[in-house]
Every structure is written in C-alpha cells, then in structure tokens.
PDB file of C-alpha atoms in Angstrom:
ATOM      1  CA  MET A   1       0.787  10.875  -1.048  1.00 60.00           C
ATOM      2  CA  CYS A   2      -1.470   7.959  -2.009  1.00 80.00           C
ATOM      3  CA  GLY A   3      -2.947   5.450   0.056  1.00 89.00           C
ATOM      4  CA  ILE A   4      -3.555   1.745  -0.397  1.00 94.00           C
ATOM      5  CA  VAL A   5      -5.917  -0.786   1.354  1.00 97.00           C
ATOM      6  CA  GLY A   6      -6.609  -4.313   0.436  1.00 98.00           C
ATOM      7  CA  GLY A   7      -7.598  -7.877   1.834  1.00 98.00           C
ATOM      8  CA  ILE A   8      -9.012 -11.154   1.509  1.00 98.00           C
ATOM      9  CA  ALA A   9     -11.511 -12.579   4.078  1.00 97.00           C
ATOM     10  CA  GLN A  10     -14.550 -14.891   4.460  1.00 95.00           C
ATOM     11  CA  ARG A  11     -16.744 -11.765   5.032  1.00 96.00           C
ATOM     12  CA  ASN A  12     -17.505  -8.879   2.772  1.00 97.00           C
ATOM     13  CA  ILE A  13     -14.498  -6.776   2.452  1.00 98.00           C
ATOM     14  CA  VAL A  14     -15.859  -3.814   1.234  1.00 97.00           C
ATOM     15  CA  PRO A  15     -16.687  -2.017   4.553  1.00 97.00           C
ATOM     16  CA  ILE A  16     -13.063  -2.826   5.731  1.00 97.00           C
ATOM     17  CA  LEU A  17     -11.825  -1.130   2.723  1.00 97.00           C
ATOM     18  CA  LEU A  18     -13.816   1.967   3.206  1.00 96.00           C
ATOM     19  CA  GLU A  19     -12.819   2.225   6.776  1.00 95.00           C
ATOM     20  CA  GLY A  20      -9.180   1.789   5.849  1.00 94.00           C
ATOM     21  CA  LEU A  21      -9.346   4.482   3.311  1.00 93.00           C
ATOM     22  CA  LYS A  22     -10.877   6.762   5.892  1.00 91.00           C
ATOM     23  CA  ARG A  23      -8.006   6.295   8.412  1.00 89.00           C
ATOM     24  CA  LEU A  24      -5.549   7.205   5.461  1.00 87.00           C
ATOM     25  CA  GLU A  25      -7.095  10.513   4.782  1.00 82.00           C
ATOM     26  CA  TYR A  26      -4.476  12.323   6.598  1.00 75.00           C
ATOM     27  CA  ARG A  27      -2.232  11.517   3.742  1.00 70.00           C
ATOM     28  CA  GLY A  28      -3.934  13.926   1.421  1.00 71.00           C
ATOM     29  CA  TYR A  29      -5.910  12.901  -1.807  1.00 77.00           C
ATOM     30  CA  ASP A  30      -8.161  14.064  -4.498  1.00 84.00           C
ATOM     31  CA  SER A  31     -10.158  11.017  -5.408  1.00 89.00           C
ATOM     32  CA  ALA A  32     -10.914   7.602  -4.020  1.00 92.00           C
ATOM     33  CA  GLY A  33     -11.768   4.285  -5.481  1.00 95.00           C
ATOM     34  CA  LEU A  34     -12.231   0.530  -4.711  1.00 97.00           C
ATOM     35  CA  ALA A  35     -12.648  -2.778  -6.844  1.00 98.00           C
ATOM     36  CA  VAL A  36     -13.623  -6.252  -5.675  1.00 98.00           C
ATOM     37  CA  ILE A  37     -13.773  -9.523  -7.560  1.00 98.00           C
ATOM     38  CA  ASN A  38     -17.032 -11.386  -7.072  1.00 97.00           C
ATOM     39  CA  GLU A  39     -18.086 -14.672  -9.018  1.00 92.00           C
ATOM     40  CA  GLN A  40     -14.913 -14.138 -11.339  1.00 92.00           C
ATOM     41  CA  ALA A  41     -15.739 -10.521 -12.404  1.00 97.00           C
ATOM     42  CA  ILE A  42     -14.342  -7.226 -11.359  1.00 98.00           C
ATOM     43  CA  TYR A  43     -16.701  -4.500  -9.798  1.00 98.00           C
ATOM     44  CA  ARG A  44     -15.092  -1.191  -9.465  1.00 98.00           C
ATOM     45  CA  LYS A  45     -16.333   2.292  -8.068  1.00 97.00           C
ATOM     46  CA  ARG A  46     -14.452   5.556  -8.378  1.00 95.00           C
ATOM     47  CA  ALA A  47     -15.388   9.024  -7.079  1.00 91.00           C
ATOM     48  CA  LEU A  48     -13.756  12.318  -7.330  1.00 88.00           C
ATOM     49  CA  GLY A  49     -13.251  14.165  -3.953  1.00 85.00           C
ATOM     50  CA  LYS A  50     -13.560  12.568  -0.441  1.00 87.00           C
ATOM     51  CA  VAL A  51     -14.025   9.116   0.750  1.00 90.00           C
ATOM     52  CA  VAL A  52     -17.692   9.913   1.681  1.00 90.00           C
ATOM     53  CA  GLY A  53     -18.460  10.595  -1.973  1.00 91.00           C
ATOM     54  CA  LEU A  54     -17.336   6.959  -2.603  1.00 94.00           C
ATOM     55  CA  GLU A  55     -19.247   5.728   0.187  1.00 94.00           C
ATOM     56  CA  THR A  56     -22.549   7.478  -0.978  1.00 95.00           C
ATOM     57  CA  MET A  57     -21.816   5.865  -4.426  1.00 94.00           C
ATOM     58  CA  LEU A  58     -21.681   2.364  -2.608  1.00 95.00           C
ATOM     59  CA  HIS A  59     -24.801   2.984  -0.696  1.00 94.00           C
ATOM     60  CA  LYS A  60     -26.549   3.908  -4.093  1.00 95.00           C
ATOM     61  CA  GLY A  61     -25.124   1.066  -5.884  1.00 95.00           C
ATOM     62  CA  PRO A  62     -23.606  -1.666  -3.313  1.00 95.00           C
ATOM     63  CA  ILE A  63     -20.965  -4.223  -4.559  1.00 96.00           C
ATOM     64  CA  THR A  64     -19.808  -6.968  -2.264  1.00 97.00           C
ATOM     65  CA  GLY A  65     -16.830  -9.509  -2.568  1.00 98.00           C
ATOM     66  CA  HIS A  66     -14.334 -11.325  -0.338  1.00 98.00           C
ATOM     67  CA  ILE A  67     -11.344  -9.882  -1.967  1.00 98.00           C
ATOM     68  CA  GLY A  68     -10.564  -6.324  -2.927  1.00 98.00           C
ATOM     69  CA  ILE A  69      -8.202  -3.337  -3.239  1.00 98.00           C
ATOM     70  CA  ALA A  70      -8.983   0.328  -2.717  1.00 97.00           C
ATOM     71  CA  HIS A  71      -7.057   3.702  -3.066  1.00 91.00           C
ATOM     72  CA  THR A  72      -6.924   7.336  -2.292  1.00 91.00           C
ATOM     73  CA  ARG A  73      -5.094   9.088  -4.997  1.00 78.00           C
ATOM     74  CA  TRP A  74      -2.909  12.527  -4.973  1.00 70.00           C
ATOM     75  CA  ALA A  75      -2.620  13.816  -8.483  1.00 69.00           C
ATOM     76  CA  THR A  76       0.891  13.382  -9.892  1.00 72.00           C
ATOM     77  CA  HIS A  77       0.427  12.315 -13.606  1.00 65.00           C
ATOM     78  CA  GLY A  78      -2.790  13.463 -14.865  1.00 69.00           C
ATOM     79  CA  LYS A  79      -5.396  15.935 -13.417  1.00 76.00           C
ATOM     80  CA  PRO A  80      -7.891  14.917 -10.404  1.00 74.00           C
ATOM     81  CA  SER A  81     -10.679  13.112 -12.379  1.00 84.00           C
ATOM     82  CA  THR A  82     -12.673  10.045 -11.990  1.00 82.00           C
ATOM     83  CA  ALA A  83     -10.862   8.461 -15.206  1.00 88.00           C
ATOM     84  CA  ASN A  84      -7.376   9.076 -13.334  1.00 91.00           C
ATOM     85  CA  ALA A  85      -8.706   7.569 -10.133  1.00 90.00           C
ATOM     86  CA  HIS A  86      -7.577   4.237  -9.113  1.00 86.00           C
ATOM     87  CA  PRO A  87      -8.017   1.266  -9.268  1.00 96.00           C
ATOM     88  CA  HIS A  88      -7.176   0.848 -12.939  1.00 96.00           C
ATOM     89  CA  VAL A  89      -8.402  -2.152 -14.969  1.00 97.00           C
ATOM     90  CA  CYS A  90      -7.272  -3.745 -18.196  1.00 98.00           C
ATOM     91  CA  ARG A  91      -9.886  -5.713 -20.230  1.00 96.00           C
ATOM     92  CA  ASP A  92     -12.121  -6.654 -17.079  1.00 97.00           C
ATOM     93  CA  LYS A  93      -9.241  -9.192 -16.188  1.00 97.00           C
ATOM     94  CA  VAL A  94      -6.657  -7.319 -14.082  1.00 98.00           C
ATOM     95  CA  VAL A  95      -6.958  -4.636 -11.651  1.00 98.00           C
ATOM     96  CA  VAL A  96      -4.322  -2.526  -9.987  1.00 98.00           C
ATOM     97  CA  VAL A  97      -3.828   0.160  -7.224  1.00 97.00           C
ATOM     98  CA  HIS A  98      -0.512   1.900  -6.926  1.00 94.00           C
ATOM     99  CA  ASN A  99       1.397   4.376  -4.751  1.00 92.00           C
ATOM    100  CA  GLY A 100       4.704   5.917  -6.192  1.00 90.00           C
ATOM    101  CA  ILE A 101       5.885   7.126  -9.392  1.00 89.00           C
ATOM    102  CA  ILE A 102       6.802   5.098 -12.349  1.00 92.00           C
ATOM    103  CA  GLU A 103       9.836   7.022 -14.197  1.00 93.00           C
ATOM    104  CA  ASN A 104       9.748   5.136 -17.675  1.00 94.00           C
ATOM    105  CA  HIS A 105       5.989   5.256 -17.947  1.00 92.00           C
ATOM    106  CA  GLU A 106       6.117   7.239 -21.328  1.00 93.00           C
ATOM    107  CA  HIS A 107       8.337   4.613 -23.019  1.00 96.00           C
ATOM    108  CA  LEU A 108       6.026   1.696 -21.622  1.00 96.00           C
ATOM    109  CA  ARG A 109       2.888   3.503 -22.705  1.00 94.00           C
ATOM    110  CA  GLY A 110       4.221   3.890 -26.403  1.00 96.00           C
ATOM    111  CA  THR A 111       5.182   0.239 -26.462  1.00 96.00           C
ATOM    112  CA  LEU A 112       1.767  -1.058 -25.255  1.00 97.00           C
ATOM    113  CA  LYS A 113      -0.063   1.215 -27.586  1.00 96.00           C
ATOM    114  CA  ALA A 114       1.849  -0.271 -30.366  1.00 97.00           C
ATOM    115  CA  ASP A 115       0.903  -3.525 -29.188  1.00 96.00           C
ATOM    116  CA  GLY A 116      -2.741  -2.530 -29.245  1.00 95.00           C
ATOM    117  CA  TYR A 117      -3.569  -1.415 -25.696  1.00 96.00           C
ATOM    118  CA  GLU A 118      -5.965   1.449 -25.393  1.00 94.00           C
ATOM    119  CA  PHE A 119      -5.409   3.953 -22.403  1.00 95.00           C
ATOM    120  CA  THR A 120      -8.369   5.572 -20.564  1.00 93.00           C
ATOM    121  CA  SER A 121      -6.354   7.701 -18.326  1.00 93.00           C
ATOM    122  CA  GLU A 122      -3.290   9.936 -18.174  1.00 88.00           C
ATOM    123  CA  THR A 123      -1.715   8.177 -15.202  1.00 90.00           C
ATOM    124  CA  ASP A 124       1.620   6.303 -15.134  1.00 89.00           C
ATOM    125  CA  THR A 125      -0.200   3.561 -13.292  1.00 92.00           C
ATOM    126  CA  GLU A 126      -2.077   2.462 -16.316  1.00 95.00           C
ATOM    127  CA  VAL A 127       1.082   0.987 -17.935  1.00 97.00           C
ATOM    128  CA  ILE A 128       1.301  -1.385 -14.904  1.00 97.00           C
ATOM    129  CA  VAL A 129      -2.056  -2.888 -15.271  1.00 98.00           C
ATOM    130  CA  HIS A 130      -1.654  -3.297 -19.144  1.00 98.00           C
ATOM    131  CA  GLN A 131       1.801  -4.732 -18.558  1.00 98.00           C
ATOM    132  CA  VAL A 132       0.458  -7.342 -16.149  1.00 98.00           C
ATOM    133  CA  PHE A 133      -2.328  -8.208 -18.561  1.00 98.00           C
ATOM    134  CA  GLN A 134       0.248  -8.803 -21.301  1.00 98.00           C
ATOM    135  CA  ALA A 135       2.592 -10.869 -19.007  1.00 98.00           C
ATOM    136  CA  LEU A 136      -0.314 -13.242 -18.078  1.00 97.00           C
ATOM    137  CA  GLU A 137      -0.510 -14.183 -21.853  1.00 95.00           C
ATOM    138  CA  THR A 138       2.786 -16.001 -21.245  1.00 95.00           C
ATOM    139  CA  ALA A 139       3.148 -16.417 -17.507  1.00 97.00           C
ATOM    140  CA  ASP A 140       1.991 -19.479 -15.454  1.00 94.00           C
ATOM    141  CA  ASN A 141       0.277 -17.474 -12.988  1.00 98.00           C
ATOM    142  CA  LEU A 142      -0.429 -14.019 -11.506  1.00 98.00           C
ATOM    143  CA  LEU A 143       2.563 -14.110  -9.307  1.00 98.00           C
ATOM    144  CA  ALA A 144       4.813 -14.828 -12.193  1.00 98.00           C
ATOM    145  CA  ALA A 145       2.975 -12.103 -14.452  1.00 98.00           C
ATOM    146  CA  VAL A 146       3.748  -9.559 -11.653  1.00 98.00           C
ATOM    147  CA  LYS A 147       7.137 -10.707 -11.158  1.00 98.00           C
ATOM    148  CA  LEU A 148       7.867  -9.952 -15.127  1.00 98.00           C
ATOM    149  CA  THR A 149       6.162  -6.863 -14.901  1.00 98.00           C
ATOM    150  CA  ILE A 150       8.149  -5.206 -12.124  1.00 97.00           C
ATOM    151  CA  LYS A 151      11.275  -5.965 -13.796  1.00 96.00           C
ATOM    152  CA  LYS A 152      10.192  -3.371 -16.575  1.00 96.00           C
ATOM    153  CA  LEU A 153       9.541  -0.567 -14.115  1.00 95.00           C
ATOM    154  CA  ASP A 154      11.869   2.033 -13.175  1.00 94.00           C
ATOM    155  CA  GLY A 155      10.804   4.193 -10.245  1.00 92.00           C
ATOM    156  CA  ALA A 156       9.058   3.623  -6.842  1.00 91.00           C
ATOM    157  CA  TYR A 157       5.905   1.718  -6.392  1.00 94.00           C
ATOM    158  CA  ALA A 158       3.686  -0.220  -3.789  1.00 95.00           C
ATOM    159  CA  LEU A 159       1.159  -2.165  -5.702  1.00 97.00           C
ATOM    160  CA  GLY A 160      -2.034  -4.059  -4.983  1.00 98.00           C
ATOM    161  CA  ILE A 161      -2.917  -6.446  -7.921  1.00 99.00           C
ATOM    162  CA  MET A 162      -5.823  -8.811  -8.577  1.00 99.00           C
ATOM    163  CA  SER A 163      -6.994 -10.972 -11.493  1.00 98.00           C
ATOM    164  CA  THR A 164      -9.962 -12.722 -12.565  1.00 98.00           C
ATOM    165  CA  THR A 165      -7.754 -15.718 -13.552  1.00 97.00           C
ATOM    166  CA  GLU A 166      -6.997 -16.168  -9.863  1.00 98.00           C
ATOM    167  CA  PRO A 167      -9.916 -14.641  -8.083  1.00 97.00           C
ATOM    168  CA  ASN A 168      -8.713 -15.872  -4.564  1.00 97.00           C
ATOM    169  CA  THR A 169      -5.182 -14.218  -4.836  1.00 98.00           C
ATOM    170  CA  LEU A 170      -4.030 -10.715  -4.014  1.00 99.00           C
ATOM    171  CA  ILE A 171      -0.502  -9.686  -4.992  1.00 99.00           C
ATOM    172  CA  ALA A 172       1.318  -7.241  -2.989  1.00 98.00           C
ATOM    173  CA  CYS A 173       4.868  -5.799  -3.599  1.00 97.00           C
ATOM    174  CA  ARG A 174       6.935  -2.753  -2.878  1.00 96.00           C
ATOM    175  CA  LYS A 175      10.041  -0.876  -4.051  1.00 94.00           C
ATOM    176  CA  GLY A 176      10.467   2.862  -2.594  1.00 91.00           C
ATOM    177  CA  SER A 177       7.125   3.077  -1.015  1.00 91.00           C
ATOM    178  CA  PRO A 178       5.802   1.282   2.122  1.00 92.00           C
ATOM    179  CA  LEU A 179       3.616  -1.516   2.520  1.00 96.00           C
ATOM    180  CA  VAL A 180       2.317  -3.624   5.455  1.00 97.00           C
ATOM    181  CA  ILE A 181       0.484  -6.781   5.752  1.00 98.00           C
ATOM    182  CA  GLY A 182      -2.227  -7.314   8.347  1.00 98.00           C
ATOM    183  CA  VAL A 183      -2.643 -10.796   9.823  1.00 98.00           C
ATOM    184  CA  GLY A 184      -6.065 -11.639  10.954  1.00 96.00           C
ATOM    185  CA  ILE A 185      -7.751 -15.018  11.978  1.00 93.00           C
ATOM    186  CA  GLY A 186      -8.303 -16.619   8.641  1.00 93.00           C
ATOM    187  CA  GLU A 187      -8.016 -13.424   6.754  1.00 97.00           C
ATOM    188  CA  TYR A 188      -5.232 -11.037   5.452  1.00 98.00           C
ATOM    189  CA  PHE A 189      -5.014  -7.348   4.486  1.00 98.00           C
ATOM    190  CA  VAL A 190      -2.429  -5.040   3.052  1.00 98.00           C
ATOM    191  CA  ALA A 191      -2.273  -1.272   3.445  1.00 97.00           C
ATOM    192  CA  SER A 192       0.306   1.561   3.200  1.00 94.00           C
ATOM    193  CA  ASP A 193       0.055   2.231   7.037  1.00 92.00           C
ATOM    194  CA  VAL A 194      -0.798   0.077   9.949  1.00 94.00           C
ATOM    195  CA  ALA A 195      -3.313   2.865  10.955  1.00 91.00           C
ATOM    196  CA  ALA A 196      -5.708   1.546   8.055  1.00 93.00           C
ATOM    197  CA  LEU A 197      -6.068  -1.796   9.503  1.00 96.00           C
ATOM    198  CA  LEU A 198      -6.111  -1.362  13.198  1.00 94.00           C
ATOM    199  CA  PRO A 199      -9.736  -1.771  13.404  1.00 93.00           C
ATOM    200  CA  VAL A 200      -9.251  -5.438  12.017  1.00 95.00           C
ATOM    201  CA  THR A 201      -6.057  -6.530  13.412  1.00 96.00           C
ATOM    202  CA  GLN A 202      -2.941  -5.555  15.614  1.00 94.00           C
ATOM    203  CA  ARG A 203      -0.621  -8.180  14.079  1.00 96.00           C
ATOM    204  CA  PHE A 204       1.545  -7.084  11.058  1.00 97.00           C
ATOM    205  CA  ILE A 205       4.306  -8.183   8.495  1.00 98.00           C
ATOM    206  CA  PHE A 206       6.429  -5.106   7.339  1.00 97.00           C
ATOM    207  CA  LEU A 207       7.435  -5.887   3.817  1.00 97.00           C
ATOM    208  CA  GLU A 208      11.025  -5.128   2.984  1.00 96.00           C
ATOM    209  CA  GLU A 209      12.403  -3.343  -0.114  1.00 95.00           C
ATOM    210  CA  GLY A 210      11.885  -5.561  -3.215  1.00 96.00           C
ATOM    211  CA  ASP A 211       9.509  -8.054  -1.478  1.00 98.00           C
ATOM    212  CA  ILE A 212       6.479  -9.584  -3.408  1.00 98.00           C
ATOM    213  CA  ALA A 213       3.755 -11.106  -1.216  1.00 98.00           C
ATOM    214  CA  ALA A 214       1.077 -13.722  -2.647  1.00 98.00           C
ATOM    215  CA  ILE A 215      -1.861 -13.438  -0.404  1.00 98.00           C
ATOM    216  CA  THR A 216      -4.757 -16.040  -0.251  1.00 98.00           C
ATOM    217  CA  ILE A 217      -7.177 -17.006   2.446  1.00 96.00           C
ATOM    218  CA  GLU A 218      -4.787 -19.910   3.519  1.00 96.00           C
ATOM    219  CA  GLY A 219      -1.860 -17.577   4.072  1.00 96.00           C
ATOM    220  CA  VAL A 220       1.022 -15.278   2.860  1.00 98.00           C
ATOM    221  CA  THR A 221       4.050 -16.502   0.802  1.00 98.00           C
ATOM    222  CA  ILE A 222       6.979 -13.754   0.680  1.00 98.00           C
ATOM    223  CA  TYR A 223       9.655 -13.523  -2.096  1.00 98.00           C
ATOM    224  CA  ASP A 224      12.438 -11.117  -1.493  1.00 97.00           C
ATOM    225  CA  ALA A 225      14.373  -9.051  -3.978  1.00 95.00           C
ATOM    226  CA  ASP A 226      16.416 -12.224  -5.066  1.00 96.00           C
ATOM    227  CA  ASP A 227      13.194 -14.158  -5.602  1.00 96.00           C
ATOM    228  CA  GLN A 228      13.750 -16.412  -2.584  1.00 98.00           C
ATOM    229  CA  ILE A 229      10.817 -17.251  -0.366  1.00 98.00           C
ATOM    230  CA  VAL A 230      11.469 -15.687   3.030  1.00 98.00           C
ATOM    231  CA  GLU A 231       9.833 -15.539   6.571  1.00 96.00           C
ATOM    232  CA  ARG A 232       9.131 -11.985   7.646  1.00 97.00           C
ATOM    233  CA  GLN A 233       8.443 -11.580  11.497  1.00 96.00           C
ATOM    234  CA  ILE A 234       4.917 -10.769  12.719  1.00 96.00           C
ATOM    235  CA  LYS A 235       5.060  -7.911  14.873  1.00 95.00           C
ATOM    236  CA  GLU A 236       2.345  -6.771  17.263  1.00 93.00           C
ATOM    237  CA  SER A 237       1.289  -3.161  17.345  1.00 87.00           C
ATOM    238  CA  GLN A 238       0.710  -1.275  20.638  1.00 80.00           C
ATOM    239  CA  LEU A 239      -1.502   1.144  18.800  1.00 72.00           C
ATOM    240  CA  THR A 240      -5.322   1.113  18.966  1.00 67.00           C
ATOM    241  CA  ALA A 241      -7.940   2.145  16.520  1.00 61.00           C
ATOM    242  CA  ASP A 242      -8.991   4.924  18.976  1.00 62.00           C
ATOM    243  CA  SER A 243      -5.410   6.349  18.941  1.00 61.00           C
ATOM    244  CA  VAL A 244      -5.090   7.030  15.354  1.00 63.00           C
ATOM    245  CA  ASP A 245      -8.633   8.253  14.317  1.00 66.00           C
ATOM    246  CA  LYS A 246      -9.960  11.853  14.886  1.00 68.00           C
ATOM    247  CA  GLY A 247     -12.321  10.894  17.369  1.00 67.00           C
ATOM    248  CA  SER A 248     -14.363  13.765  18.634  1.00 75.00           C
ATOM    249  CA  TYR A 249     -11.896  16.240  17.183  1.00 77.00           C
ATOM    250  CA  ARG A 250     -12.803  18.261  13.991  1.00 81.00           C
ATOM    251  CA  HIS A 251      -9.461  17.521  12.334  1.00 78.00           C
ATOM    252  CA  TYR A 252      -6.256  15.750  12.879  1.00 71.00           C
ATOM    253  CA  MET A 253      -4.048  18.794  13.640  1.00 77.00           C
ATOM    254  CA  LEU A 254      -6.514  19.737  16.373  1.00 83.00           C
ATOM    255  CA  LYS A 255      -6.241  16.079  17.881  1.00 77.00           C
ATOM    256  CA  GLU A 256      -2.551  16.359  17.592  1.00 77.00           C
ATOM    257  CA  ILE A 257      -2.335  19.649  19.533  1.00 81.00           C
ATOM    258  CA  TYR A 258      -4.484  18.508  22.417  1.00 80.00           C
ATOM    259  CA  GLU A 259      -2.823  15.195  22.644  1.00 74.00           C
ATOM    260  CA  GLN A 260       0.792  16.564  22.771  1.00 79.00           C
ATOM    261  CA  PRO A 261       1.024  16.618  26.720  1.00 79.00           C
ATOM    262  CA  PHE A 262      -0.247  12.974  26.948  1.00 71.00           C
ATOM    263  CA  ALA A 263       2.231  11.983  23.891  1.00 72.00           C
ATOM    264  CA  ILE A 264       5.161  13.527  25.736  1.00 74.00           C
ATOM    265  CA  SER A 265       4.386  11.726  29.102  1.00 73.00           C
ATOM    266  CA  GLN A 266       4.121   8.618  27.355  1.00 67.00           C
ATOM    267  CA  ALA A 267       7.395   9.070  25.601  1.00 69.00           C
ATOM    268  CA  LEU A 268       9.109   9.812  28.874  1.00 70.00           C
ATOM    269  CA  GLU A 269       7.247   7.519  31.167  1.00 65.00           C
ATOM    270  CA  GLY A 270       9.653   4.982  32.618  1.00 63.00           C
ATOM    271  CA  ARG A 271      12.611   6.775  31.341  1.00 70.00           C
ATOM    272  CA  PHE A 272      12.865   8.889  34.369  1.00 68.00           C
ATOM    273  CA  THR A 273      11.486   9.798  37.720  1.00 66.00           C
ATOM    274  CA  ARG A 274      12.084  12.214  40.547  1.00 64.00           C
ATOM    275  CA  HIS A 275      14.825   9.953  41.748  1.00 65.00           C
ATOM    276  CA  HIS A 276      15.949   7.952  38.681  1.00 68.00           C
ATOM    277  CA  LEU A 277      17.348   8.453  35.039  1.00 69.00           C
ATOM    278  CA  GLN A 278      17.367   5.548  32.584  1.00 70.00           C
ATOM    279  CA  GLU A 279      20.931   5.614  31.234  1.00 68.00           C
ATOM    280  CA  SER A 280      20.298   3.937  27.995  1.00 66.00           C
ATOM    281  CA  ALA A 281      18.065   6.746  27.143  1.00 69.00           C
ATOM    282  CA  PHE A 282      19.996   9.686  28.242  1.00 73.00           C
ATOM    283  CA  GLY A 283      23.526   8.454  28.363  1.00 75.00           C
ATOM    284  CA  HIS A 284      25.752   7.306  31.356  1.00 75.00           C
ATOM    285  CA  ASN A 285      26.506  10.925  32.376  1.00 77.00           C
ATOM    286  CA  ALA A 286      22.893  12.041  32.327  1.00 73.00           C
ATOM    287  CA  ALA A 287      22.277  12.395  36.134  1.00 70.00           C
ATOM    288  CA  THR A 288      25.184  14.669  36.457  1.00 74.00           C
ATOM    289  CA  GLY A 289      24.572  16.531  33.289  1.00 75.00           C
ATOM    290  CA  PHE A 290      20.960  17.488  34.180  1.00 75.00           C
ATOM    291  CA  ASP A 291      22.059  18.558  37.453  1.00 76.00           C
ATOM    292  CA  ASN A 292      24.328  21.131  35.808  1.00 80.00           C
ATOM    293  CA  ILE A 293      21.981  22.361  33.010  1.00 81.00           C
ATOM    294  CA  LYS A 294      22.346  26.056  32.881  1.00 82.00           C
ATOM    295  CA  SER A 295      19.989  26.844  29.890  1.00 83.00           C
ATOM    296  CA  VAL A 296      17.480  25.251  27.581  1.00 83.00           C
ATOM    297  CA  GLN A 297      17.759  25.470  23.596  1.00 86.00           C
ATOM    298  CA  ILE A 298      14.438  25.187  21.783  1.00 87.00           C
ATOM    299  CA  LEU A 299      14.999  24.219  17.944  1.00 88.00           C
ATOM    300  CA  ALA A 300      11.753  24.445  15.766  1.00 88.00           C
ATOM    301  CA  CYS A 301      10.245  25.925  12.577  1.00 86.00           C
ATOM    302  CA  GLY A 302       6.838  26.888  11.256  1.00 84.00           C
ATOM    303  CA  THR A 303       4.055  26.906  14.110  1.00 82.00           C
ATOM    304  CA  SER A 304       6.462  24.871  16.464  1.00 84.00           C
ATOM    305  CA  TYR A 305       8.743  27.923  16.316  1.00 90.00           C
ATOM    306  CA  HIS A 306       5.806  30.028  17.479  1.00 90.00           C
ATOM    307  CA  ALA A 307       5.213  27.483  20.392  1.00 86.00           C
ATOM    308  CA  GLY A 308       9.063  27.643  21.193  1.00 87.00           C
ATOM    309  CA  LEU A 309       8.712  31.305  21.721  1.00 90.00           C
ATOM    310  CA  VAL A 310       6.013  30.787  24.151  1.00 90.00           C
ATOM    311  CA  ALA A 311       7.835  28.075  25.983  1.00 86.00           C
ATOM    312  CA  ARG A 312      10.857  30.349  26.460  1.00 83.00           C
ATOM    313  CA  TYR A 313       9.094  31.977  29.227  1.00 84.00           C
ATOM    314  CA  TRP A 314       8.752  28.663  31.129  1.00 81.00           C
ATOM    315  CA  PHE A 315      12.563  28.596  31.869  1.00 71.00           C
TER     316      PHE A 315
END
C-alpha cells in the first residue's frame, strides 16, 4: 500500500515530507522518493529500500523548496527499483505521485508511445505524468490538464501533481484511494493518512470520492465529481503526533500490544461506570442485559485467537 505526502509552505518543505514518509512506514513499502520545485525547476531524489536511505541521500546532496510531493511505493506494476520509484517526471516539466492501480495503463502506454513519449519505468503511474504533460499542450492551466487526464483513467488513484508551468500550485485528487488535506497557518499539506501530518497540523479536510483540489499558499479550492466548486468541512483531529509514532518501541506491533489496555479504557471511558451505562452505546436494555449475562463469546482469528484462548480463563 503506497503512501503520499505533499505540501506548500513558506518554509523548506523537505523535512516535512521526510517526516511524513516515516509516519507512513506502517503501510509497507519497497522504495521512497520526493520531488520539489525550486526556481521553476524540478529536483528529485529516489531510493530503493527504507526512508532512511532517502534521508541519507538528501544529507549528501540536499535539495530545498517550498512546494513538494513524496511517496513510499509498494510494487504492483514493475519490480522494486529506483527507476520504478515515485515521483515520476515527464520532460522536466510535470511530476506525479500516485497511490492505486490504473487498469487501462497498457492501452494508454501504447497511445503515448505512438505520440513519441519515452517511458523509463514499468509502472502504471508513468502514463499519468505523460498524459498530464500532453494535456498541458492544449489546457489553460495545470488544473484543467489534470481534469482532462483523469477522464482517461480507469481504476483507482490518489494523486499529487506539480508542474514548472505553475510552480506554486499543487493538485490533489482521489478516486478509490484516500487522500486528506492538512490545513496549517499559511501552509497546506496533503497525505494518504492524517498520521503523516500530525506534527504540522491537527486540522484536516477529507477529500470525497471524485474530488480534485487545487492547493496554493493562499488556500484550497475543491471541485467535486460533477466539476462544481464545493466547501468541505475542516475537522479537528484529537490524535497527537506522539500517539501515532513508534516512540520507544522497536516496532508498531509491539507498541500496539502494550497500548491495548489504554486503548480499551479510552474506548469505554464515559460509556459506562460502576453505576451507569450509556444507552446510546449499549442499547436501551443494556442494564438488564448485562445483569443477566451467563457467558462471554470471544471471536478472533490469527494471533488474536491465541489471545482469546488465554482470556477464556478470566471468565
């Protein structure tokens, strides 16, 4: 499952992109990369393996910019390799990151090759970046080019797209894959998951199916599946950055195991006490029902089943 992070800010966006990628590592991946636009040029770094490898590469050859996109890839079309890693670029003008699968990529690839486009990867994503470049030749702007492009795509996608033609605009859109916009103070971000953006904001806009967002430093304009401008509610997240990172634990599974008692107590807190049951949570007859419980059934699979076998001795 791929992960996307992007943003536009007054500060250098690269550290934010890297931190966001680290917070998406739980999704699984085989390569990572990022790209920024600076002085109307695209600067890109990609690495096979962990995000730390990309971070090392950036320490050796730093790049900076106020607008950028980043990605962790889980191979679907094409083997794990630097060439197949995102972001993908077309003729130093358009750059794209993508989560999802484009079902008609082979047909689009054939058409684009016939039109003279050269492919440097085995991915389905590369057809998108070439398609946007081609659309820019006739479209009024990047947003219009993206709208033309997604009409040709069959399948699922979450996309982050930039172009040197509009170096202060980030386009984000989704169909079948999640995408969320983070709202900061004079800065905006996009990611596959709120966890990636918690260090920079707790205010989020959840894009709906078919939405396209044009993001600049001035704000966000969202178009729905019918190409109408819409307002999406900004929601405050109660999560904190500490609650979703590994902290002192060696890996996320260990963190999840040790945090289970706290997670359960948080879920039940306020819903019942020794003398009170919240009817909206447990039903109108909950008080009587709990008094008459004769047995407890534990349904589980995998390692949870083994935990259930232990728990049976508690009752």
